[in-house]
Short mmCIF file of C-alpha atoms and ligand atoms in Angstrom, two decimals:
data_model
loop_
_atom_site.label_atom_id
_atom_site.label_comp_id
_atom_site.label_asym_id
_atom_site.label_seq_id
_atom_site.Cartn_x
_atom_site.Cartn_y
_atom_site.Cartn_z
CA MET A 1 22.23 10.11 14.93
CA THR A 2 23.22 12.58 12.20
CA ASP A 3 24.88 15.83 13.17
CA THR A 4 22.00 18.13 12.44
CA ALA A 5 18.28 17.33 12.89
CA PRO A 6 16.93 16.13 9.57
CA ARG A 7 14.33 18.44 8.05
CA VAL A 8 11.05 16.81 7.23
CA LEU A 9 8.20 18.17 5.11
CA LEU A 10 4.84 16.50 5.58
CA LEU A 11 2.05 17.35 3.08
CA GLU A 12 -1.59 16.56 2.49
CA GLN A 13 -2.91 16.35 6.07
CA ILE A 14 -0.91 13.32 7.18
CA HIS A 15 -2.16 12.09 10.56
CA PRO A 16 -0.61 14.07 13.52
CA GLU A 17 0.73 10.82 14.92
CA ALA A 18 3.46 10.95 12.18
CA GLU A 19 4.62 14.41 13.24
CA ALA A 20 4.60 13.35 16.90
CA ILE A 21 6.82 10.32 16.19
CA LEU A 22 9.30 12.30 14.06
CA ARG A 23 9.52 15.14 16.54
CA SER A 24 10.14 12.76 19.42
CA ALA A 25 13.02 11.30 17.36
CA GLY A 26 14.51 14.85 17.21
CA PHE A 27 13.58 15.64 13.62
CA ASP A 28 12.61 19.17 12.52
CA VAL A 29 9.13 18.80 11.04
CA GLU A 30 7.02 21.13 8.99
CA SER A 31 3.48 20.11 8.09
CA ILE A 32 1.38 21.58 5.28
CA GLY A 33 -2.20 20.54 5.00
CA ARG A 34 -2.45 20.45 1.23
CA ALA A 35 -0.60 18.98 -1.79
CA LEU A 36 2.13 21.15 -3.38
CA ASP A 37 2.54 21.47 -7.17
CA GLU A 38 5.83 20.95 -8.89
CA ASP A 39 6.96 24.65 -8.74
CA GLU A 40 6.14 24.94 -5.14
CA LEU A 41 7.95 21.66 -4.34
CA VAL A 42 11.02 22.78 -6.27
CA SER A 43 11.20 26.04 -4.25
CA ARG A 44 10.76 24.25 -0.91
CA VAL A 45 12.75 21.00 -0.99
CA GLY A 46 16.30 22.46 -1.13
CA ASP A 47 17.15 21.60 2.46
CA ILE A 48 14.66 18.74 3.04
CA SER A 49 15.86 15.26 4.02
CA LEU A 50 12.49 13.49 4.18
CA ILE A 51 9.21 14.26 2.45
CA GLY A 52 5.82 12.68 3.34
CA LEU A 53 2.84 12.89 0.98
CA ARG A 54 -0.30 11.12 -0.05
CA SER A 55 -1.74 10.66 -3.49
CA LYS A 56 -1.93 14.29 -4.81
CA THR A 57 1.67 15.40 -4.57
CA HIS A 58 3.80 14.24 -7.49
CA ILE A 59 7.55 13.72 -7.05
CA THR A 60 9.14 14.20 -10.46
CA GLN A 61 12.74 14.20 -11.57
CA ARG A 62 12.67 17.94 -11.52
CA VAL A 63 11.63 17.94 -7.86
CA LEU A 64 14.32 15.35 -7.05
CA ASP A 65 16.94 17.41 -8.79
CA ALA A 66 16.05 20.31 -6.51
CA ALA A 67 16.47 18.22 -3.39
CA PRO A 68 20.12 17.38 -2.94
CA HIS A 69 19.65 16.34 0.70
CA LEU A 70 16.60 14.17 0.21
CA VAL A 71 17.17 10.59 1.47
CA GLY A 72 13.62 9.35 1.93
CA ILE A 73 10.13 9.75 0.53
CA GLY A 74 7.13 8.44 2.41
CA ALA A 75 3.89 7.66 0.60
CA PHE A 76 1.46 7.86 3.52
CA CYS A 77 -0.95 5.66 1.60
CA ILE A 78 -0.63 2.43 -0.40
CA GLY A 79 0.06 3.54 -4.03
CA THR A 80 3.39 4.97 -5.10
CA ASN A 81 2.43 5.92 -8.69
CA GLN A 82 2.77 9.56 -7.77
CA ILE A 83 6.53 9.09 -7.21
CA ASP A 84 9.06 8.62 -10.06
CA LEU A 85 10.50 5.51 -8.43
CA ASP A 86 13.26 4.93 -10.99
CA ALA A 87 14.50 8.52 -10.63
CA ALA A 88 14.41 8.21 -6.89
CA SER A 89 16.34 4.89 -6.96
CA GLU A 90 18.95 6.37 -9.34
CA ARG A 91 19.56 9.07 -6.76
CA GLY A 92 19.74 6.61 -3.84
CA ILE A 93 16.54 7.92 -2.31
CA THR A 94 14.54 5.35 -0.29
CA VAL A 95 10.70 5.25 -0.80
CA PHE A 96 8.36 3.83 1.89
CA ASN A 97 4.61 3.28 1.91
CA ALA A 98 2.00 1.65 4.24
CA PRO A 99 0.87 -1.51 2.39
CA PHE A 100 -1.40 -2.95 5.10
CA SER A 101 -2.36 -0.22 7.47
CA ASN A 102 -5.89 -0.16 5.99
CA THR A 103 -6.34 -3.93 5.43
CA ARG A 104 -8.68 -4.39 8.36
CA SER A 105 -10.76 -1.38 7.30
CA VAL A 106 -11.38 -2.88 3.84
CA VAL A 107 -12.26 -6.24 5.34
CA GLU A 108 -14.80 -4.73 7.77
CA LEU A 109 -16.47 -2.90 4.90
CA ALA A 110 -16.67 -6.14 2.88
CA ILE A 111 -18.24 -7.95 5.84
CA ALA A 112 -20.77 -5.13 6.35
CA GLU A 113 -21.70 -5.27 2.70
CA ILE A 114 -22.01 -9.09 2.62
CA ILE A 115 -24.38 -8.95 5.55
CA SER A 116 -26.26 -5.95 4.17
CA MET A 117 -26.82 -7.66 0.86
CA THR A 118 -27.75 -11.02 2.33
CA ARG A 119 -30.36 -9.32 4.51
CA ARG A 120 -31.46 -6.96 1.58
CA LEU A 121 -30.85 -3.94 3.82
CA THR A 122 -30.28 -1.50 1.00
CA GLU A 123 -33.74 -2.23 -0.45
CA LYS A 124 -35.53 -2.23 2.97
CA ASN A 125 -33.81 1.02 3.90
CA ALA A 126 -34.81 2.75 0.64
CA LEU A 127 -38.44 1.63 1.09
CA MET A 128 -38.53 2.83 4.67
CA HIS A 129 -37.36 6.23 3.57
CA ASP A 130 -40.20 6.31 1.02
CA GLY A 131 -42.68 5.44 3.78
CA VAL A 132 -43.13 1.78 2.87
CA TRP A 133 -43.30 -0.82 5.74
CA ASP A 134 -42.35 -4.02 3.91
CA LYS A 135 -41.88 -6.55 6.81
CA SER A 136 -41.12 -9.88 5.23
CA ALA A 137 -38.36 -12.56 5.40
CA ASP A 138 -38.50 -13.21 1.64
CA GLY A 139 -34.98 -13.32 0.15
CA ALA A 140 -33.32 -12.44 3.51
CA HIS A 141 -30.75 -14.93 4.77
CA GLU A 142 -28.09 -15.47 7.41
CA VAL A 143 -24.52 -15.53 6.26
CA ARG A 144 -23.79 -18.54 8.46
CA GLY A 145 -23.27 -21.62 6.40
CA ARG A 146 -22.91 -19.73 3.07
CA THR A 147 -19.87 -20.18 0.96
CA LEU A 148 -17.59 -17.11 0.56
CA GLY A 149 -15.31 -17.21 -2.50
CA ILE A 150 -12.28 -14.95 -2.27
CA ILE A 151 -10.30 -14.17 -5.39
CA GLY A 152 -6.81 -12.87 -4.39
CA TYR A 153 -5.64 -14.35 -1.11
CA GLY A 154 -3.20 -11.63 -0.07
CA ASN A 155 -3.29 -9.27 2.95
CA ILE A 156 -6.98 -8.40 2.56
CA GLY A 157 -8.16 -11.76 1.24
CA THR A 158 -6.64 -13.78 4.11
CA GLN A 159 -7.96 -11.38 6.73
CA LEU A 160 -11.40 -11.61 5.23
CA SER A 161 -11.03 -15.37 5.22
CA VAL A 162 -10.49 -15.32 9.01
CA LEU A 163 -13.41 -13.01 9.76
CA GLY A 164 -15.69 -14.86 7.28
CA GLU A 165 -15.04 -18.14 9.07
CA ASN A 166 -15.69 -16.49 12.39
CA LEU A 167 -19.17 -15.55 11.05
CA GLY A 168 -19.77 -19.26 10.20
CA MET A 169 -19.13 -19.01 6.50
CA LYS A 170 -17.27 -21.72 4.45
CA VAL A 171 -14.38 -20.07 2.75
CA LEU A 172 -12.93 -20.92 -0.66
CA TYR A 173 -10.13 -18.97 -2.23
CA TYR A 174 -8.32 -18.73 -5.56
CA ASP A 175 -4.91 -17.10 -5.96
CA THR A 176 -2.36 -17.33 -8.78
CA ALA A 177 0.42 -17.71 -6.21
CA ASP A 178 0.69 -20.66 -3.79
CA LYS A 179 -0.81 -19.54 -0.50
CA LEU A 180 -1.12 -20.93 2.97
CA ALA A 181 -4.82 -21.77 3.64
CA LEU A 182 -5.85 -20.15 6.92
CA GLY A 183 -8.24 -21.96 9.27
CA ASN A 184 -10.53 -24.27 7.35
CA ALA A 185 -10.37 -22.26 4.09
CA ARG A 186 -9.76 -24.30 0.98
CA GLY A 187 -7.80 -23.26 -2.09
CA CYS A 188 -9.35 -23.81 -5.50
CA GLY A 189 -7.34 -24.96 -8.49
CA SER A 190 -9.04 -22.53 -10.85
CA MET A 191 -11.23 -19.41 -10.69
CA LYS A 192 -14.00 -21.29 -12.38
CA GLU A 193 -14.02 -23.89 -9.62
CA LEU A 194 -14.44 -21.09 -7.09
CA LEU A 195 -17.19 -19.33 -9.10
CA THR A 196 -19.39 -22.41 -9.47
CA ALA A 197 -19.17 -23.24 -5.75
CA SER A 198 -19.57 -19.85 -4.05
CA ASP A 199 -22.69 -17.96 -2.82
CA ILE A 200 -20.62 -14.74 -2.49
CA VAL A 201 -17.68 -13.91 -4.77
CA THR A 202 -15.35 -11.07 -3.66
CA LEU A 203 -12.32 -9.75 -5.51
CA HIS A 204 -9.11 -8.78 -3.71
CA VAL A 205 -6.46 -9.12 -6.43
CA ASP A 206 -3.67 -6.59 -6.84
CA GLY A 207 -3.42 -4.02 -9.57
CA ARG A 208 -0.97 -5.69 -11.93
CA ALA A 209 -1.64 -4.81 -15.55
CA SER A 210 -2.62 -8.40 -16.47
CA ASN A 211 -5.62 -8.11 -14.21
CA ASP A 212 -7.24 -5.68 -16.62
CA LEU A 213 -10.80 -6.98 -17.17
CA LEU A 214 -9.96 -10.16 -15.27
CA PHE A 215 -13.67 -10.45 -14.42
CA GLY A 216 -16.23 -10.09 -17.23
CA GLU A 217 -19.16 -11.86 -18.98
CA ALA A 218 -17.68 -15.33 -18.81
CA GLN A 219 -16.88 -15.11 -15.09
CA PHE A 220 -20.30 -13.60 -14.14
CA ALA A 221 -22.02 -16.33 -16.25
CA ALA A 222 -20.11 -19.02 -14.26
CA MET A 223 -21.44 -17.69 -10.92
CA ARG A 224 -24.31 -19.38 -9.17
CA GLN A 225 -27.89 -18.18 -9.64
CA GLY A 226 -28.77 -15.67 -6.89
CA SER A 227 -25.15 -15.12 -5.78
CA LEU A 228 -23.55 -11.90 -4.64
CA PHE A 229 -20.56 -10.12 -6.03
CA LEU A 230 -18.10 -7.65 -4.44
CA ASN A 231 -15.19 -5.62 -5.83
CA LEU A 232 -13.14 -3.60 -3.42
CA SER A 233 -9.86 -4.13 -5.26
CA ARG A 234 -9.34 -2.18 -8.49
CA GLY A 235 -11.88 -0.73 -10.88
CA PHE A 236 -10.21 -1.85 -14.14
CA VAL A 237 -10.42 -5.43 -13.08
CA VAL A 238 -14.14 -5.77 -13.74
CA ASP A 239 -16.41 -5.27 -16.76
CA TYR A 240 -19.25 -3.42 -15.06
CA ALA A 241 -21.50 -3.41 -18.12
CA ALA A 242 -21.49 -7.21 -17.86
CA LEU A 243 -22.21 -6.96 -14.13
CA ARG A 244 -25.18 -4.69 -14.84
CA ALA A 245 -26.58 -7.17 -17.30
CA HIS A 246 -26.38 -10.02 -14.80
CA ILE A 247 -28.00 -7.86 -12.05
CA GLU A 248 -30.80 -6.78 -14.39
CA SER A 249 -31.49 -10.38 -15.46
CA GLY A 250 -31.70 -11.47 -11.82
CA HIS A 251 -28.87 -13.96 -12.19
CA ILE A 252 -26.70 -11.99 -9.67
CA ALA A 253 -28.80 -11.04 -6.69
CA GLY A 254 -26.69 -8.08 -5.46
CA ALA A 255 -23.32 -6.38 -5.73
CA ALA A 256 -21.10 -4.05 -3.68
CA VAL A 257 -18.60 -1.99 -5.62
CA ASP A 258 -16.09 0.44 -4.12
CA VAL A 259 -13.66 0.94 -7.05
CA PHE A 260 -14.21 2.13 -10.61
CA PRO A 261 -12.11 2.33 -13.82
CA VAL A 262 -12.63 6.11 -13.83
CA GLU A 263 -13.14 7.87 -10.54
CA PRO A 264 -14.05 11.53 -10.03
CA LYS A 265 -11.07 13.68 -9.21
CA GLY A 266 -12.48 15.49 -6.23
CA ARG A 267 -15.30 15.65 -3.77
CA GLY A 268 -18.53 16.81 -5.33
CA ASP A 269 -17.58 15.86 -8.94
CA GLU A 270 -20.17 13.79 -10.75
CA PHE A 271 -19.83 10.05 -10.46
CA VAL A 272 -20.59 8.42 -13.80
CA SER A 273 -21.11 4.58 -13.94
CA GLU A 274 -23.32 2.01 -15.57
CA LEU A 275 -24.01 0.70 -12.08
CA ARG A 276 -25.99 3.73 -10.96
CA GLY A 277 -29.70 3.31 -10.21
CA LEU A 278 -29.72 -0.40 -9.41
CA PRO A 279 -31.50 -0.90 -5.93
CA ASN A 280 -29.53 -4.05 -4.98
CA VAL A 281 -26.19 -2.57 -5.77
CA ILE A 282 -24.15 -0.86 -2.96
CA LEU A 283 -21.90 1.83 -4.41
CA THR A 284 -19.23 3.51 -2.32
CA PRO A 285 -16.65 6.17 -3.34
CA HIS A 286 -13.40 4.15 -2.92
CA ILE A 287 -13.63 4.30 0.88
CA GLY A 288 -12.68 0.65 1.60
CA GLY A 289 -9.56 1.73 3.42
CA SER A 290 -10.79 5.14 4.60
CA THR A 291 -11.09 5.04 8.37
CA GLU A 292 -9.59 7.19 11.03
CA GLU A 293 -7.90 4.07 12.48
CA ALA A 294 -6.26 3.38 9.06
CA GLN A 295 -5.11 6.95 8.72
CA GLU A 296 -3.53 6.91 12.20
CA ASP A 297 -1.85 3.57 11.50
CA ILE A 298 -0.47 4.83 8.19
CA GLY A 299 0.98 7.88 10.01
CA ARG A 300 2.53 5.67 12.71
CA PHE A 301 3.87 3.13 10.19
CA VAL A 302 5.55 5.37 7.68
CA ALA A 303 6.92 7.80 10.25
CA GLY A 304 8.44 4.73 12.08
CA LYS A 305 10.07 3.76 8.80
CA PHE A 306 11.54 7.22 8.31
CA ARG A 307 12.88 7.24 11.98
CA ASP A 308 14.50 3.79 11.70
CA PHE A 309 15.97 4.56 8.30
CA VAL A 310 17.53 7.81 9.37
CA LEU A 311 18.72 6.64 12.74
CA ASP A 312 19.77 3.02 11.95
CA GLY A 313 19.73 2.78 8.15
CA ALA A 314 16.91 0.18 8.38
CA THR A 315 15.06 -0.24 5.12
CA ALA A 316 12.59 -3.02 6.06
CA MET A 317 9.66 -2.99 3.60
CA SER A 318 11.15 -0.16 1.47
CA VAL A 319 9.43 0.10 -1.90
CA ASN A 320 12.74 0.41 -3.92
CA LEU A 321 15.66 -0.74 -1.74
CA PRO A 322 16.39 -4.17 -0.32
CA GLY A 323 14.97 -4.54 3.17
CA LEU A 324 17.78 -4.60 5.76
CA ALA A 325 17.98 -4.11 9.48
CA LEU A 326 21.11 -4.65 11.55
CA PRO A 327 21.51 -4.00 15.25
CA GLN A 328 24.44 -1.58 15.53
CA VAL A 329 27.55 -2.76 17.30
CA PRO A 330 28.13 -0.60 20.35
CA GLY A 331 31.03 1.94 20.01
CA THR A 332 30.95 1.83 16.13
CA SER A 333 29.99 4.24 13.39
CA ARG A 334 27.72 3.02 10.66
CA LEU A 335 28.40 3.63 7.05
CA VAL A 336 25.25 3.39 4.95
CA ILE A 337 26.10 2.94 1.30
CA ILE A 338 23.73 2.71 -1.60
CA HIS A 339 25.64 1.51 -4.64
CA HIS A 340 25.28 0.19 -8.16
CA ASN A 341 24.79 -3.57 -8.07
CA VAL A 342 27.93 -4.58 -10.04
CA PRO A 343 30.46 -7.40 -9.57
CA GLY A 344 33.30 -6.60 -7.17
CA VAL A 345 31.72 -3.62 -5.54
CA MET A 346 32.03 -5.06 -2.02
CA ALA A 347 35.69 -5.89 -2.51
CA THR A 348 36.17 -2.27 -3.67
CA ILE A 349 34.41 -0.73 -0.63
CA ASN A 350 36.10 -3.06 1.82
CA GLY A 351 39.41 -2.43 0.07
CA VAL A 352 39.11 1.34 0.79
CA LEU A 353 38.43 0.56 4.52
CA ALA A 354 41.37 -1.85 4.73
CA GLU A 355 43.67 0.71 3.07
CA HIS A 356 42.73 3.16 5.84
CA LYS A 357 43.18 0.45 8.42
CA VAL A 358 39.57 0.65 9.46
CA ASN A 359 38.15 -2.54 10.90
CA VAL A 360 34.69 -3.85 9.93
CA GLU A 361 32.81 -4.89 13.06
CA ALA A 362 29.62 -5.93 11.25
CA GLN A 363 28.32 -5.77 7.69
CA LEU A 364 25.06 -6.54 5.95
CA LEU A 365 24.38 -6.37 2.15
CA GLY A 366 21.22 -6.66 0.19
CA THR A 367 20.60 -6.02 -3.54
CA ARG A 368 17.50 -5.22 -5.50
CA GLY A 369 17.64 -4.76 -9.22
CA ALA A 370 20.27 -2.25 -10.17
CA LEU A 371 20.89 -1.15 -6.54
CA GLY A 372 22.81 -2.61 -3.66
CA TYR A 373 22.58 -1.48 -0.09
CA VAL A 374 25.17 -2.18 2.53
CA LEU A 375 25.33 -1.38 6.19
CA THR A 376 28.81 -1.44 7.62
CA ASP A 377 29.72 -0.85 11.27
CA VAL A 378 33.30 0.38 11.60
CA SER A 379 35.53 1.23 14.49
CA ALA A 380 35.44 4.99 15.08
CA ALA A 381 38.98 5.65 13.83
CA TYR A 382 38.24 6.73 10.27
CA THR A 383 39.06 9.96 8.42
CA ASP A 384 37.10 12.37 6.25
CA GLU A 385 39.61 11.41 3.50
CA MET A 386 38.37 7.76 3.64
CA LEU A 387 34.75 8.93 3.38
CA ASP A 388 35.59 11.16 0.44
CA GLU A 389 37.30 8.18 -1.26
CA LEU A 390 34.19 6.01 -0.69
CA ARG A 391 31.97 8.80 -2.02
CA ALA A 392 34.13 9.20 -5.10
CA LEU A 393 33.88 5.52 -6.13
CA PRO A 394 32.00 5.21 -9.38
CA GLU A 395 29.85 2.46 -7.83
CA THR A 396 28.66 4.77 -4.95
CA VAL A 397 25.24 6.32 -5.41
CA ARG A 398 24.98 7.72 -1.83
CA LEU A 399 26.89 7.52 1.37
CA ARG A 400 25.57 8.41 4.86
CA VAL A 401 27.44 8.16 8.16
CA LEU A 402 25.50 7.39 11.35
CA ARG A 403 27.49 7.96 14.47
P1 NAI B 1 -1.87 -8.20 -1.79
O1 NAI B 1 -0.84 -7.86 -2.82
O2 NAI B 1 -1.54 -8.50 -0.41
O3 NAI B 1 -2.76 -9.42 -2.36
C1 NAI B 1 -3.15 -9.57 -3.73
C2 NAI B 1 -3.27 -11.06 -3.97
O4 NAI B 1 -3.91 -11.20 -5.28
C3 NAI B 1 -1.91 -11.69 -4.11
O5 NAI B 1 -1.91 -12.85 -3.24
C4 NAI B 1 -1.85 -12.10 -5.59
O6 NAI B 1 -1.04 -13.31 -5.78
C5 NAI B 1 -3.29 -12.30 -5.89
N1 NAI B 1 -3.56 -12.14 -7.36
C6 NAI B 1 -3.10 -11.24 -8.23
N2 NAI B 1 -3.72 -11.46 -9.47
C7 NAI B 1 -4.51 -12.53 -9.26
C8 NAI B 1 -5.37 -13.18 -10.26
N3 NAI B 1 -5.45 -12.77 -11.54
N4 NAI B 1 -6.03 -14.19 -9.76
C9 NAI B 1 -5.96 -14.67 -8.46
N5 NAI B 1 -5.13 -14.03 -7.55
C10 NAI B 1 -4.45 -12.97 -7.98
O7 NAI B 1 -2.90 -6.96 -1.83
P2 NAI B 1 -3.91 -6.47 -0.72
O8 NAI B 1 -3.21 -5.55 0.21
O9 NAI B 1 -4.65 -7.68 -0.19
O10 NAI B 1 -4.89 -5.58 -1.59
C11 NAI B 1 -5.77 -6.22 -2.48
C12 NAI B 1 -6.43 -5.16 -3.41
O11 NAI B 1 -7.16 -4.29 -2.62
C13 NAI B 1 -5.43 -4.31 -4.21
O12 NAI B 1 -5.84 -4.19 -5.54
C14 NAI B 1 -5.52 -2.97 -3.52
O13 NAI B 1 -5.17 -1.91 -4.41
C15 NAI B 1 -6.94 -2.96 -3.09
N6 NAI B 1 -7.21 -2.01 -1.99
C16 NAI B 1 -8.39 -1.28 -2.01
C17 NAI B 1 -8.70 -0.39 -1.05
C18 NAI B 1 -9.92 0.34 -1.08
O14 NAI B 1 -10.05 1.41 -0.52
N7 NAI B 1 -10.97 -0.17 -1.71
C19 NAI B 1 -7.75 -0.15 0.10
C20 NAI B 1 -6.65 -1.03 0.12
C21 NAI B 1 -6.35 -1.90 -0.94
#
């Protein structure tokens, strides 16, 4: 534990579970329901050790320069674009996020949409609201026995694979990386192979730049007559004008789309898209991961990372530091050093310890890019002078001592 309770600032209505976890760890927490702009942040972060935010608060170099005690930033969401990661790393500040707290929520929405489209619920529902009783089985199907083609077999894709099979679907997937096939799912050697064999095609690729317009005219054209299409991954991955053309021609029977290349900034702003006005297209405002369960899990997950990082130096699943966790040897103090990843640095650090006759009881090193991270448990007999020497090494970015 550090000598004084770390001060935590939580912004943007982070789930109360996060505050509860941090308070029970002895941290001093202040929660503010909204995002802060750069000037507000600069005036508030002077004594803050940990800051939690969602997508609307931007952590810039200027904010970081105003926060000399900051050791951790928590993105209580998935994306970390709102944080200047390079600037944070240069200052030895660890960044965490919650990469799979809302995976299940996205998968459940995809399943709901697949069944809705297969049963033509959106059209039936619209007709009923217009007073039309159109009882017929035409064009309505079971999902059982249909072939689900998943493009991007990561956290979401694999989870969907499991639930899809539970509903009796045959699952095909295509991923650019080698992936373990779950259950009876079968990997395809190319996207084309998947497209020509699937009744339902669903995109779950990540947002790397090379996925820009991954799916356009050629890919829609390769899909089966009467098949369904879903995109709950990223808007820029799909050419929606091409999708519209294939829906209007009747080649694609229905689509569900949750993400768009340009999305309105706030609630109530107009949504502009070529996909508006198509009866067999389900449009949702990027809510794949938006459930109360996901929000609670995000709060629990990132707050847990903060706690373990401050109390034990654990960095498992950090966005910018190597992921390390080491059980602390009883009766020792832990030195947590973030350093430049250069040859000889460990010899230099351990040389300082040896000079001061401080024994190393346990040590764990990881490196990532330009940074190294080392946890060292030492016998308690060390001096402030030794710590000052370690801090003054040109290789040291940041040193913390956990007692
Ligand atoms: P992930 O990183 O676990 O999986 C992505 C998979 O896609 C990886 O296996 C990767 O190898 C594969 N991939 C990347 N490019 C590919 C390509 N061109 N062809 C085939 N495979 C490719 O990501 P996760 O957590 O499963 O998320 C998937 C997507 O869902 C992401 O884009 C994420 O931003 C989005 N998402 C959307 C949400 C929403 O509210 N609609 C909520 C959460 C995530």
